[in-house]
């Protein structure tokens, strides 16, 4: 099913997972999918080479399993920075053969050890290419605080409009910790003429190391209240996790009460965390 049609019916609640590294037993991701199934997300997106990782199972393979075995819609992430037109065509053919209908078209993170290929400079180039070469539902990434390489948030939103015009039908945001940043971003995108659904990306804080790594990778800012929580529980991993989960739940409830189109949880393949958050949010808000 094309996931964009779900936004016409309801507020969307979705998850992100990543393919395990070759050193992790492949069965682990399938256990995670089993555990996520009864939470009935509207879709699960599957990353591709995020943070320069080499996966042990392919994104397309996991998407196919999600759909055929678990009956869950999937979105395959597809970064283009290290691809040629020929290699993207082969991937589109693989998606088609496996019944994958939804693609998150990305430029991808720069890998210092790899010279980027030249066929696709920006995600918008990939969006146009996919549009010309198949009947896929295409999503894009967006950045409530601006993409780290953009000169300003305003400039980033201008480029985002070009990407949407190239054929994107829904957007998923980078993680953020201050909902006010997201609401300001929604006002800016609306004023720029971007009228497609924008899902809010939320990453629950479960440990200090992982959040420091994510924040340094994506440049999300830490609001004072969260910084205080992190400082208070810096030597108490269990309390930090509990406080981090409560923070994420509050963030999500506030977003849903403000009428956002959807919420996308970066699960980090932790089904217990996804379950705790989903069940807690559902006690308060219908999703
Ligand atoms: P683009 O939309 O191309 O934007 C990149 C930069 O170029 C921005 O600064 C933009 O303002 C600028 N720009 C765009 N068009 C122009 C133009 N015409 N002229 C000048 N500047 C321009 N990475 C992975 O490798 N694998 C993944 O699975 C993955 N999943 C992700 C999922 C989400 C929801 C998000 C938010 C990010 C994900 N990423 C992933 C990271 C992403 O690849 C990086 O953030 C990357 O640096 C930018 O990708 P993009 O598709 O947003 O790029």
Coordinates of C-alpha atoms and ligand atoms in Angstrom, one line a residue:
X1 CA 0.0 0.0 0.0
X2 CA 1.2 3.5 -0.8
X3 CA 1.7 5.1 2.7
X4 CA 0.7 8.6 1.7
X5 CA -2.9 7.5 1.4
X6 CA -3.0 6.7 5.1
X7 CA -2.5 10.4 6.0
X8 CA -5.9 11.0 4.3
X9 CA -7.6 8.7 6.8
X10 CA -5.8 9.3 10.1
X11 CA -2.9 10.7 12.1
X12 CA 0.0 8.4 11.3
X13 CA 2.1 6.5 13.9
X14 CA 5.2 4.9 12.5
X15 CA 8.6 3.4 13.4
X16 CA 12.1 3.3 12.0
X17 CA 14.4 0.2 12.2
X18 CA 17.8 -0.4 10.8
X19 CA 19.3 -3.6 9.3
X20 CA 21.7 -5.3 11.8
X21 CA 25.5 -5.1 11.3
X22 CA 27.1 -8.3 9.9
X23 CA 28.4 -9.0 13.4
X24 CA 24.9 -9.2 14.8
X25 CA 22.9 -12.4 14.3
X26 CA 20.4 -11.8 11.5
X27 CA 17.6 -13.4 13.6
X28 CA 17.7 -10.4 15.9
X29 CA 16.0 -8.0 13.4
X30 CA 13.3 -10.6 12.8
X31 CA 12.7 -10.9 16.5
X32 CA 12.4 -7.1 16.6
X33 CA 9.8 -7.1 13.8
X34 CA 7.8 -9.9 15.5
X35 CA 7.7 -7.8 18.7
X36 CA 6.7 -4.6 16.8
X37 CA 4.0 -6.3 14.8
X38 CA 1.2 -6.2 17.5
X39 CA 1.8 -2.5 18.1
X40 CA 0.2 -2.0 14.7
X41 CA 2.2 0.9 13.4
X42 CA 0.9 2.5 10.1
X43 CA 4.3 1.7 8.6
X44 CA 7.9 0.8 9.4
X45 CA 10.7 2.5 7.5
X46 CA 14.0 0.6 7.1
X47 CA 17.3 2.6 6.9
X48 CA 20.1 2.0 4.4
X49 CA 23.7 2.5 5.3
X50 CA 22.9 5.2 7.8
X51 CA 26.0 6.5 9.6
X52 CA 28.2 4.7 7.1
X53 CA 27.2 1.2 8.5
X54 CA 27.3 -2.0 6.4
X55 CA 24.2 -4.0 7.0
X56 CA 23.9 -7.8 7.3
X57 CA 20.5 -8.0 5.8
X58 CA 19.3 -5.8 2.9
X59 CA 16.8 -3.0 3.4
X60 CA 14.7 -4.4 0.6
X61 CA 14.7 -7.9 2.2
X62 CA 13.5 -6.5 5.6
X63 CA 10.8 -4.4 3.8
X64 CA 9.5 -7.5 2.0
X65 CA 9.4 -9.5 5.2
X66 CA 7.5 -6.7 7.0
X67 CA 4.8 -6.7 4.3
X68 CA 4.5 -10.4 3.4
X69 CA 5.0 -11.9 6.9
X70 CA 3.8 -9.2 9.2
X71 CA 1.3 -7.4 7.1
X72 CA 2.9 -4.0 7.9
X73 CA 3.5 -1.3 5.2
X74 CA 7.1 -0.5 4.7
X75 CA 9.3 2.3 3.4
X76 CA 12.7 1.5 2.0
X77 CA 15.3 4.3 2.6
X78 CA 17.4 4.9 -0.5
X79 CA 20.4 7.3 -0.3
X80 CA 21.9 8.3 -3.6
X81 CA 25.3 9.9 -2.9
X82 CA 27.2 6.8 -3.7
X83 CA 24.9 5.5 -6.4
X84 CA 24.8 5.7 -10.2
X85 CA 21.7 5.8 -12.3
X86 CA 22.3 2.2 -13.3
X87 CA 22.6 1.0 -9.7
X88 CA 19.5 2.9 -8.6
X89 CA 17.6 1.3 -11.5
X90 CA 18.7 -2.1 -10.3
X91 CA 17.5 -1.2 -6.8
X92 CA 14.1 0.0 -8.1
X93 CA 13.7 -3.3 -9.9
X94 CA 14.5 -5.3 -6.7
X95 CA 11.9 -3.2 -4.8
X96 CA 9.3 -3.8 -7.5
X97 CA 10.1 -7.6 -7.5
X98 CA 9.7 -7.7 -3.7
X99 CA 6.5 -5.6 -3.7
X100 CA 8.1 -2.6 -2.0
X101 CA 6.0 0.5 -3.1
X102 CA 7.4 3.3 -0.8
X103 CA 10.8 4.9 -0.9
X104 CA 12.4 7.5 1.3
X105 CA 14.6 9.3 -1.2
X106 CA 17.7 10.6 0.4
X107 CA 21.0 12.2 -0.6
X108 CA 22.8 10.3 2.2
X109 CA 25.5 11.2 4.6
X110 CA 29.0 11.8 3.2
X111 CA 31.4 9.0 3.9
X112 CA 35.0 10.5 4.2
X113 CA 36.4 7.3 2.8
X114 CA 34.3 7.3 -0.4
X115 CA 34.4 9.8 -3.3
X116 CA 30.7 10.7 -4.0
X117 CA 29.4 9.6 -7.4
X118 CA 28.2 12.4 -9.7
X119 CA 24.8 11.1 -11.0
X120 CA 22.8 12.6 -8.1
X121 CA 23.9 15.7 -6.3
X122 CA 20.8 16.3 -4.1
X123 CA 17.9 14.1 -3.0
X124 CA 15.6 16.1 -5.4
X125 CA 17.6 14.6 -8.3
X126 CA 16.8 11.1 -7.0
X127 CA 13.2 12.0 -6.5
X128 CA 12.9 13.1 -10.1
X129 CA 14.7 9.9 -11.3
X130 CA 12.5 7.6 -9.3
X131 CA 9.4 9.4 -10.5
X132 CA 10.5 8.9 -14.1
X133 CA 11.3 5.2 -13.5
X134 CA 8.4 3.7 -11.6
X135 CA 5.2 4.0 -9.8
X136 CA 6.5 4.5 -6.3
X137 CA 5.3 6.6 -3.4
X138 CA 8.2 8.9 -2.6
X139 CA 8.9 10.5 0.8
X140 CA 11.7 12.9 1.7
X141 CA 13.6 13.9 4.8
X142 CA 13.3 17.4 6.4
X143 CA 15.1 19.2 9.2
X144 CA 13.1 21.3 11.8
X145 CA 16.3 23.1 12.9
X146 CA 17.8 23.2 9.4
X147 CA 20.1 20.7 7.7
X148 CA 23.7 21.0 9.1
X149 CA 25.1 22.0 5.7
X150 CA 22.5 24.7 4.9
X151 CA 23.5 28.3 5.4
X152 CA 20.2 29.0 7.2
X153 CA 16.9 27.3 7.9
X154 CA 15.2 29.6 5.4
X155 CA 17.5 28.5 2.7
X156 CA 17.0 24.8 3.6
X157 CA 13.2 25.3 3.4
X158 CA 13.6 26.8 -0.1
X159 CA 15.5 23.7 -1.2
X160 CA 12.9 21.5 0.6
X161 CA 10.2 23.1 -1.6
X162 CA 12.2 22.2 -4.7
X163 CA 12.5 18.6 -3.4
X164 CA 8.7 18.4 -2.8
X165 CA 8.0 19.9 -6.2
X166 CA 10.2 17.2 -7.8
X167 CA 7.6 14.6 -6.6
X168 CA 7.7 14.0 -2.8
X169 CA 4.3 13.1 -1.2
X170 CA 5.2 13.1 2.5
X171 CA 8.1 14.2 4.7
X172 CA 9.7 12.7 7.8
X173 CA 11.6 15.0 10.1
X174 CA 15.0 14.7 11.6
X175 CA 14.8 14.1 15.4
X176 CA 14.3 17.1 17.6
X177 CA 13.8 17.7 21.3
X178 CA 12.0 21.0 21.4
X179 CA 8.5 20.9 19.9
X180 CA 8.5 24.7 19.5
X181 CA 11.2 24.2 16.8
X182 CA 8.9 21.8 15.0
X183 CA 5.9 24.2 15.2
X184 CA 8.0 27.1 13.9
X185 CA 9.2 24.8 11.0
X186 CA 5.6 23.9 10.1
X187 CA 4.8 27.6 9.9
X188 CA 7.8 28.2 7.6
X189 CA 7.0 25.2 5.3
X190 CA 3.4 26.2 5.1
X191 CA 4.4 29.8 4.2
X192 CA 6.8 28.3 1.5
X193 CA 3.8 26.5 -0.1
X194 CA 4.7 23.0 1.2
X195 CA 1.3 21.4 1.7
X196 CA 2.1 17.7 2.1
X197 CA 2.0 15.8 5.4
X198 CA 5.1 16.2 7.6
X199 CA 5.7 13.6 10.3
X200 CA 7.6 14.5 13.4
X201 CA 10.6 12.3 14.1
X202 CA 11.1 11.5 17.8
X203 CA 14.1 9.7 19.3
X204 CA 13.7 8.5 22.9
X205 CA 16.7 9.0 25.0
X206 CA 17.7 5.7 26.5
X207 CA 21.4 6.1 27.2
X208 CA 23.9 9.0 27.4
X209 CA 26.4 7.6 24.8
X210 CA 23.8 7.0 22.1
X211 CA 22.2 10.4 22.4
X212 CA 25.6 12.2 22.4
X213 CA 26.5 10.4 19.2
X214 CA 23.1 11.2 17.5
X215 CA 23.2 14.8 18.5
X216 CA 26.7 15.2 17.2
X217 CA 25.7 13.5 13.9
X218 CA 22.6 15.5 13.2
X219 CA 23.1 18.7 15.2
X220 CA 19.8 18.6 17.1
X221 CA 19.9 21.1 20.0
X222 CA 19.2 20.0 23.6
X223 CA 16.7 22.3 25.4
X224 CA 17.6 23.4 29.0
X225 CA 15.1 21.1 30.7
X226 CA 16.5 18.0 28.9
X227 CA 20.1 19.1 29.6
X228 CA 19.2 19.3 33.3
X229 CA 17.7 15.8 33.2
X230 CA 20.8 14.4 31.5
X231 CA 23.1 16.1 34.0
X232 CA 21.0 15.0 37.0
X233 CA 21.1 11.3 36.0
X234 CA 24.5 11.3 34.3
X235 CA 25.7 8.5 36.7
X236 CA 22.4 6.6 36.9
X237 CA 21.6 4.9 33.6
X238 CA 18.3 3.4 34.7
X239 CA 16.9 6.8 35.9
X240 CA 18.2 8.5 32.8
X241 CA 16.4 6.0 30.6
X242 CA 13.1 6.4 32.6
X243 CA 13.3 10.2 32.4
X244 CA 14.2 10.0 28.7
X245 CA 11.2 7.9 27.9
X246 CA 8.9 10.2 29.9
X247 CA 10.3 13.1 28.0
X248 CA 9.6 11.5 24.6
X249 CA 6.1 10.5 25.7
X250 CA 5.3 14.1 26.7
X251 CA 6.8 15.4 23.5
X252 CA 4.6 13.0 21.4
X253 CA 1.4 13.8 23.3
X254 CA 2.0 17.5 22.9
X255 CA 2.6 17.1 19.1
X256 CA -0.6 15.0 18.7
X257 CA -2.6 17.5 20.7
X258 CA -1.3 20.2 18.3
X259 CA -2.7 18.2 15.4
X260 CA 0.5 17.1 13.7
X261 CA 0.1 14.8 10.7
X262 CA 2.0 12.0 12.3
X263 CA 4.8 10.8 14.6
X264 CA 7.7 8.7 13.5
X265 CA 9.6 6.9 16.3
X266 CA 13.3 6.2 15.8
X267 CA 13.2 2.8 17.7
X268 CA 16.9 2.0 17.4
X269 CA 15.6 -1.6 17.0
X270 CA 14.5 -1.6 20.7
X271 CA 11.0 -3.1 20.6
X272 CA 10.6 -2.7 24.4
X273 CA 11.1 1.0 24.2
X274 CA 8.7 1.3 21.2
X275 CA 6.1 -0.7 23.1
X276 CA 6.4 1.3 26.3
X277 CA 6.1 4.6 24.4
X278 CA 3.2 3.4 22.1
X279 CA 1.2 2.0 25.0
X280 CA 1.7 5.1 27.2
X281 CA 0.8 7.5 24.4
X282 CA -2.3 5.5 23.5
X283 CA -3.5 5.8 27.1
X284 CA -3.8 9.5 26.5
X285 CA -4.4 10.1 22.8
X286 CA -6.0 8.2 20.0
X287 CA -3.5 7.0 17.4
Ligands
LIG1 P1 19.0 16.9 0.5 O1 17.5 17.1 0.5 O2 19.6 16.8 -0.9 O3 19.6 18.2 1.2 C1 21.0 18.1 1.6 C2 21.6 19.5 1.7 O4 21.6 20.1 0.4 C3 20.7 20.5 2.5 O5 21.6 21.3 3.2 C4 19.9 21.3 1.5 O6 19.5 22.5 1.9 C5 20.9 21.4 0.4 N1 20.4 21.5 -1.0 C6 19.3 20.8 -1.5 N2 19.1 21.2 -2.8 C7 20.0 22.2 -3.1 C8 20.3 23.0 -4.2 N3 19.6 22.8 -5.4 N4 21.4 23.9 -4.1 C9 22.1 24.0 -3.0 N5 21.8 23.3 -1.9 C10 20.8 22.4 -1.9 N6 21.1 8.7 5.7 C11 21.5 7.5 5.2 O7 22.7 7.3 4.7 N7 20.7 6.4 5.3 C12 19.4 6.4 5.8 O8 18.7 5.5 5.8 C13 19.0 7.7 6.3 N8 17.7 7.9 6.8 C14 17.3 9.1 7.1 C15 16.0 9.3 7.6 C16 15.5 10.6 8.0 C17 14.1 10.7 8.4 C18 16.4 11.7 8.0 C19 15.9 13.0 8.4 C20 17.7 11.5 7.6 C21 18.2 10.3 7.1 N9 19.5 10.1 6.7 C22 19.9 8.8 6.2 C23 20.5 11.2 6.7 C24 20.5 12.0 5.4 O9 20.9 11.2 4.3 C25 21.4 13.2 5.6 O10 20.9 14.1 6.6 C26 21.9 13.9 4.4 O11 23.0 14.7 4.8 C27 20.9 14.8 3.7 O12 20.0 14.0 3.0 P2 18.7 14.7 2.4 O13 18.0 13.6 1.6 O14 17.9 15.5 3.4 O15 19.4 15.7 1.3

